[in-house]
Amino acid sequence: MADNQDMSMTNNEADEVPKRASLAINEGNDKEQSDTPPQPATPPVQEDTQELIVVNEHTQELDLNHGRIGKIENLEPLERLERLYLRWNLIKKIEGLSTLSTLVELELYDNQIQIIENLDSLVNLEILDLSFNRIKQITGLENLLNLTKLYLSSNKIAEIKNVNHLPKLEVLELGDNRIREIKNLEGLKSLKQLYLGKNKITKIQNLDDLVNLEILVLQCNRLTKIENLSQLVNLEQLYVSENGLTTLENMEKLLKLQTLDLAMNKISIIRNIRHMSCLEELWLNDNQVSEWGSVEYLVENKKLVTVYLEKNPIASDVAYRRKLKLLLPSLQQIDATLCR
């Protein structure tokens, strides 16, 4: 295939040679026949940023996504604005928002912002999305005491800080950053969802205050052990795929767990999850499970409806799906395929 492509490219280039030569000859003849000097080439037009223009002063929701806007400005007349969406623009600085005290949602996803600032007047803000920017530190949230959802994924943040004063915070998204340690989350009693996937975290710790946490995402980190989860008695979903886990342990208190994601680790034996009477989803693909005795261990998990075990040694058994279904009759899905 590669040879054909190379040949095609060569032929195309060969086709172009006489055309270019002919063009050069014609241009030379034109120069001989005319005394008119050649006109300089027009320089390419550079794309510029657009000005933010407000039309309806009474609007409560303003959607300006993908508008090549370079600056937040001209919003002073919007005394009733509650939701402002500025996704996919070219904004480098948070500014021009001091008069928008009615704002409850601000979305600045995918811009060029480096510093969280000038938000002090947004005392009613509930949702703030600054994902996919260039932020290195969490700052400027001191007055946002009504904030319930904070999205800061895909930035350059190295440390969790300056969030534990937010009493109503329910969702904290810090995935795809440069965080090495879980810390400074004390006091976040209302937090229900914590996303820390795709960082550089080596240990599960400092989560004791998060007694109402329902979703914990730690996939694609550097964990080698499941630990320090005993206070998370309301946890329903735990995601720890793509780490370096070798065993299942320290989950005795997770009685409400419904989804357990352990994919792409180094686990060889399924154990210490029989007490999870609410467990419905178990993802163990890309591990090292080789014994059917491990699968038999799951017979006590009566609510289990989905199991992923593909890309384990056990999945090479020619009767793999039939044996799984016989052992676990509650299953409705094996790997990515529904059971018949």
Coordinates of C-alpha atoms in Angstrom, one line a residue:
M1 CA 0.0 0.0 0.0
A2 CA 2.8 2.4 0.9
D3 CA 4.5 1.7 -2.5
N4 CA 1.3 2.6 -4.3
Q5 CA 1.0 5.8 -2.4
D6 CA 4.6 6.7 -3.1
M7 CA 4.1 6.0 -6.8
S8 CA 0.9 8.1 -6.9
M9 CA 2.7 11.0 -5.3
T10 CA 5.6 10.7 -7.8
N11 CA 3.2 10.7 -10.7
N12 CA 1.3 13.7 -9.5
E13 CA 4.6 15.6 -9.1
A14 CA 5.6 14.6 -12.6
D15 CA 2.3 15.8 -14.0
E16 CA 2.9 19.2 -12.3
V17 CA 6.4 19.7 -13.9
P18 CA 5.3 20.6 -17.4
K19 CA 2.6 22.9 -16.1
R20 CA 5.0 24.8 -14.0
A21 CA 7.5 25.0 -16.9
S22 CA 4.8 26.2 -19.2
L23 CA 3.7 28.8 -16.7
A24 CA 7.3 30.1 -16.4
I25 CA 7.7 30.4 -20.2
N26 CA 4.4 32.3 -20.5
E27 CA 5.4 34.6 -17.8
G28 CA 8.7 35.3 -19.5
N29 CA 6.9 36.0 -22.8
D30 CA 4.5 38.4 -21.1
K31 CA 7.4 40.3 -19.6
E32 CA 9.0 40.7 -23.1
Q33 CA 5.8 42.0 -24.6
S34 CA 4.9 44.4 -21.9
D35 CA 6.7 47.2 -20.0
T36 CA 4.3 47.0 -17.1
P37 CA 6.2 46.1 -13.9
P38 CA 4.9 43.1 -12.1
Q39 CA 2.5 43.8 -9.2
P40 CA 3.5 42.8 -5.7
A41 CA 1.7 39.9 -4.2
T42 CA -1.1 40.8 -1.8
P43 CA -0.1 39.9 1.8
P44 CA -2.4 37.2 3.4
V45 CA -5.1 38.6 5.6
Q46 CA -4.6 37.7 9.2
E47 CA -7.6 36.5 11.2
D48 CA -8.4 38.8 14.0
T49 CA -10.4 38.5 17.2
Q50 CA -14.0 39.7 17.3
E51 CA -15.5 42.4 19.5
L52 CA -18.1 41.2 22.0
I53 CA -21.3 43.1 21.1
V54 CA -24.5 42.9 23.2
V55 CA -27.9 43.3 21.4
N56 CA -30.6 42.5 23.9
E57 CA -30.1 44.2 27.3
H58 CA -32.8 42.2 28.9
T59 CA -31.4 38.7 28.1
Q60 CA -30.9 36.2 30.9
E61 CA -28.8 33.8 28.9
L62 CA -26.0 34.8 26.5
D63 CA -24.4 32.2 24.2
L64 CA -21.2 33.4 22.5
N65 CA -19.5 30.1 21.9
H66 CA -16.9 29.8 19.1
G67 CA -16.9 33.5 18.2
R68 CA -13.2 34.3 18.1
I69 CA -13.8 36.8 20.9
G70 CA -10.6 38.1 22.4
K71 CA -11.9 40.2 25.3
I72 CA -14.8 40.2 27.7
E73 CA -16.3 43.7 27.5
N74 CA -19.5 45.7 26.9
L75 CA -21.6 43.6 29.3
E76 CA -22.5 46.4 31.7
P77 CA -26.1 46.9 30.4
L78 CA -27.0 43.2 31.2
E79 CA -28.5 43.7 34.6
R80 CA -30.5 40.4 34.4
L81 CA -27.9 38.1 32.9
E82 CA -27.8 34.7 34.7
R83 CA -25.9 32.5 32.3
L84 CA -22.9 33.5 30.1
Y85 CA -21.3 31.0 27.7
L86 CA -18.0 31.9 26.1
R87 CA -16.6 28.5 25.1
W88 CA -14.0 28.1 22.3
N89 CA -12.8 31.7 22.1
L90 CA -9.5 33.5 22.3
I91 CA -9.9 35.1 25.7
K92 CA -6.7 35.6 27.7
K93 CA -8.0 37.5 30.8
I94 CA -11.0 37.3 33.0
E95 CA -12.4 40.9 33.2
G96 CA -15.4 43.0 32.5
L97 CA -17.7 41.0 34.8
S98 CA -17.9 43.3 37.8
T99 CA -21.5 44.4 37.1
L100 CA -22.9 40.9 36.6
S101 CA -23.8 40.1 40.2
T102 CA -26.9 38.2 39.0
L103 CA -24.7 35.6 37.1
V104 CA -25.2 32.0 38.3
E105 CA -23.3 30.2 35.5
L106 CA -20.1 31.2 33.7
E107 CA -18.5 29.1 31.1
L108 CA -15.0 29.9 29.8
Y109 CA -14.1 26.5 28.6
D110 CA -11.2 26.3 26.0
N111 CA -9.7 29.7 26.0
Q112 CA -6.3 31.0 26.8
I113 CA -6.7 32.1 30.4
Q114 CA -3.7 31.8 32.8
I115 CA -5.1 33.4 36.0
I116 CA -8.4 33.1 37.8
E117 CA -9.2 36.7 38.8
N118 CA -11.8 39.5 38.9
L119 CA -14.6 37.2 40.0
D120 CA -15.2 38.9 43.4
S121 CA -18.5 40.5 42.3
L122 CA -20.1 37.2 41.2
V123 CA -21.4 36.4 44.7
N124 CA -24.4 34.4 43.2
L125 CA -22.3 32.2 40.9
E126 CA -23.1 28.5 41.2
I127 CA -21.3 27.0 38.2
L128 CA -17.8 28.0 36.9
D129 CA -16.1 26.1 34.0
L130 CA -12.5 27.0 33.2
S131 CA -11.5 23.7 31.7
F132 CA -9.0 23.6 28.8
N133 CA -7.1 26.8 29.6
R134 CA -3.6 27.5 30.8
I135 CA -4.2 28.0 34.6
K136 CA -1.4 27.0 37.0
Q137 CA -2.9 27.9 40.3
I138 CA -6.4 27.9 41.9
T139 CA -7.0 31.4 43.0
G140 CA -9.6 34.2 43.1
L141 CA -12.5 32.1 44.5
E142 CA -12.7 33.8 47.9
N143 CA -16.2 35.4 47.4
L144 CA -17.8 32.5 45.4
L145 CA -19.5 31.0 48.5
N146 CA -22.5 29.8 46.5
L147 CA -20.4 27.8 44.0
T148 CA -21.7 24.2 43.6
K149 CA -19.8 23.1 40.5
L150 CA -16.2 23.9 39.7
Y151 CA -14.6 22.6 36.5
L152 CA -10.8 23.0 36.0
S153 CA -9.8 20.0 34.0
S154 CA -7.1 20.1 31.4
N155 CA -5.0 23.0 32.8
K156 CA -1.6 23.1 34.4
I157 CA -2.6 22.9 38.0
A158 CA 0.0 21.3 40.3
E159 CA -1.7 21.6 43.7
I160 CA -5.2 21.4 45.1
K161 CA -5.8 24.5 47.2
N162 CA -8.1 27.4 47.9
V163 CA -11.3 25.4 47.5
N164 CA -12.1 24.1 51.0
H165 CA -13.8 27.4 51.9
L166 CA -16.7 26.6 49.5
P167 CA -19.4 25.2 51.7
K168 CA -21.9 24.3 48.9
L169 CA -19.4 22.8 46.5
E170 CA -20.8 19.5 45.1
V171 CA -18.7 18.8 42.0
L172 CA -14.9 19.4 41.7
E173 CA -13.3 18.5 38.4
L174 CA -9.5 18.6 38.3
G175 CA -8.7 15.8 35.8
D176 CA -5.8 16.1 33.4
N177 CA -3.6 18.4 35.4
R178 CA -0.3 18.0 37.2
I179 CA -1.4 17.1 40.7
R180 CA 0.7 14.7 42.7
E181 CA -1.1 14.7 46.1
I182 CA -4.7 14.7 47.3
K183 CA -4.9 17.4 50.0
N184 CA -6.7 20.6 51.2
L185 CA -10.2 19.1 50.8
E186 CA -11.0 19.4 54.5
G187 CA -14.5 20.9 55.2
L188 CA -16.0 20.0 51.8
K189 CA -18.9 18.2 53.5
S190 CA -21.3 18.8 50.5
L191 CA -18.9 17.4 47.9
K192 CA -20.5 14.5 45.9
Q193 CA -18.3 14.2 42.9
L194 CA -14.5 14.4 42.8
Y195 CA -12.6 14.0 39.5
L196 CA -8.8 13.6 39.7
G197 CA -8.1 11.3 36.7
K198 CA -5.1 11.7 34.6
N199 CA -2.8 13.3 37.1
K200 CA 0.4 12.0 38.9
I201 CA -1.2 10.9 42.2
T202 CA 0.6 8.1 44.0
K203 CA -1.6 7.6 47.1
I204 CA -5.3 7.8 48.1
Q205 CA -5.4 10.0 51.1
N206 CA -7.0 13.0 52.9
L207 CA -10.5 12.2 51.9
D208 CA -12.0 11.6 55.4
D209 CA -14.1 14.8 55.4
L210 CA -15.9 13.9 52.2
V211 CA -18.5 11.8 53.9
N212 CA -21.2 12.6 51.2
L213 CA -19.0 11.7 48.3
E214 CA -20.8 9.5 45.7
I215 CA -18.3 9.5 42.8
L216 CA -14.5 9.3 43.0
V217 CA -12.5 9.2 39.8
L218 CA -8.8 8.4 40.1
Q219 CA -8.1 6.6 36.8
C220 CA -4.8 7.0 35.0
N221 CA -2.6 7.9 38.0
R222 CA 0.3 6.2 39.7
L223 CA -1.6 4.3 42.5
T224 CA -0.4 0.9 43.7
K225 CA -2.8 0.4 46.5
I226 CA -6.5 1.0 47.4
E227 CA -6.6 2.6 50.8
N228 CA -8.1 5.3 53.1
L229 CA -11.6 5.0 51.9
S230 CA -13.3 3.9 55.1
Q231 CA -15.1 7.2 55.6
L232 CA -16.6 7.3 52.2
V233 CA -19.7 5.3 53.2
N234 CA -21.9 6.9 50.6
L235 CA -19.6 6.2 47.7
E236 CA -21.5 4.7 44.7
Q237 CA -18.9 4.9 41.9
L238 CA -15.2 4.3 42.2
Y239 CA -12.9 4.6 39.1
V240 CA -9.2 3.5 39.5
S241 CA -8.4 2.0 36.1
E242 CA -5.0 2.5 34.5
N243 CA -2.9 2.4 37.7
G244 CA -0.5 -0.1 39.1
L245 CA -2.9 -2.0 41.4
T246 CA -2.2 -5.7 42.1
T247 CA -4.8 -6.6 44.7
L248 CA -8.3 -5.7 45.9
E249 CA -8.3 -4.5 49.5
N250 CA -9.5 -1.8 52.0
M251 CA -13.0 -1.5 50.6
E252 CA -15.0 -3.0 53.5
K253 CA -17.0 0.1 54.2
L254 CA -18.1 0.7 50.6
L255 CA -21.5 -1.0 51.0
K256 CA -23.3 1.3 48.6
L257 CA -20.9 0.9 45.7
Q258 CA -22.6 0.3 42.4
T259 CA -19.8 0.7 39.9
L260 CA -16.2 -0.4 40.4
D261 CA -13.7 0.3 37.6
L262 CA -10.5 -1.6 37.9
A263 CA -9.6 -2.0 34.3
M264 CA -6.0 -2.0 33.0
N265 CA -4.2 -2.8 36.3
K266 CA -2.3 -6.0 37.4
I267 CA -4.9 -7.8 39.4
S268 CA -4.9 -11.6 39.3
I269 CA -7.4 -12.5 42.0
I270 CA -10.9 -11.2 42.5
R271 CA -11.6 -10.8 46.2
N272 CA -12.8 -8.5 49.0
I273 CA -15.9 -7.3 47.1
R274 CA -18.4 -10.0 48.1
H275 CA -19.9 -7.6 50.7
M276 CA -20.9 -5.1 48.0
S277 CA -24.5 -6.1 47.7
C278 CA -25.4 -3.1 45.5
L279 CA -22.6 -3.7 43.0
E280 CA -24.0 -3.7 39.4
E281 CA -21.0 -2.9 37.2
L282 CA -17.5 -4.5 37.6
W283 CA -14.9 -3.6 35.0
L284 CA -11.8 -5.8 35.2
N285 CA -10.7 -5.9 31.6
D286 CA -6.9 -5.8 30.8
N287 CA -5.8 -7.5 34.0
Q288 CA -4.3 -10.9 34.9
V289 CA -7.2 -13.0 36.1
S290 CA -6.5 -16.6 35.1
E291 CA -8.6 -18.8 37.4
W292 CA -12.3 -19.5 37.3
G293 CA -12.3 -19.6 41.0
S294 CA -12.0 -15.8 41.0
V295 CA -15.2 -15.6 39.0
E296 CA -17.0 -18.0 41.3
Y297 CA -16.3 -15.6 44.1
L298 CA -18.8 -13.2 42.5
V299 CA -21.8 -15.4 43.0
E300 CA -22.8 -13.5 46.1
N301 CA -23.0 -10.2 44.2
K302 CA -26.6 -10.8 43.2
K303 CA -27.2 -7.4 41.5
L304 CA -24.2 -7.7 39.2
V305 CA -25.5 -7.0 35.6
T306 CA -22.3 -6.1 33.7
V307 CA -18.8 -7.7 33.9
Y308 CA -15.8 -6.8 31.8
L309 CA -13.1 -9.5 31.8
E310 CA -11.8 -9.4 28.2
K311 CA -8.0 -9.3 27.8
N312 CA -7.5 -11.4 30.9
P313 CA -6.0 -14.9 30.5
I314 CA -9.4 -16.3 31.5
A315 CA -11.0 -14.8 28.4
S316 CA -9.0 -17.1 26.1
D317 CA -11.2 -20.0 27.2
V318 CA -13.3 -21.1 24.2
A319 CA -16.4 -21.3 26.5
Y320 CA -15.6 -18.0 28.2
R321 CA -19.0 -16.3 27.7
R322 CA -21.1 -19.5 28.4
K323 CA -19.2 -20.2 31.7
L324 CA -19.6 -16.6 32.8
K325 CA -23.3 -16.7 32.2
L326 CA -23.7 -20.0 34.0
L327 CA -21.8 -18.8 37.0
L328 CA -23.5 -15.4 37.1
P329 CA -27.0 -15.7 35.8
S330 CA -27.8 -12.1 36.7
L331 CA -25.5 -10.8 34.0
Q332 CA -27.1 -8.8 31.2
Q333 CA -23.8 -7.8 29.6
I334 CA -20.4 -9.5 29.2
D335 CA -17.7 -7.1 28.0
A336 CA -19.2 -4.9 25.3
T337 CA -21.9 -7.4 24.2
L338 CA -25.4 -7.9 25.7
C339 CA -26.3 -11.4 26.8
R340 CA -29.0 -13.2 24.9

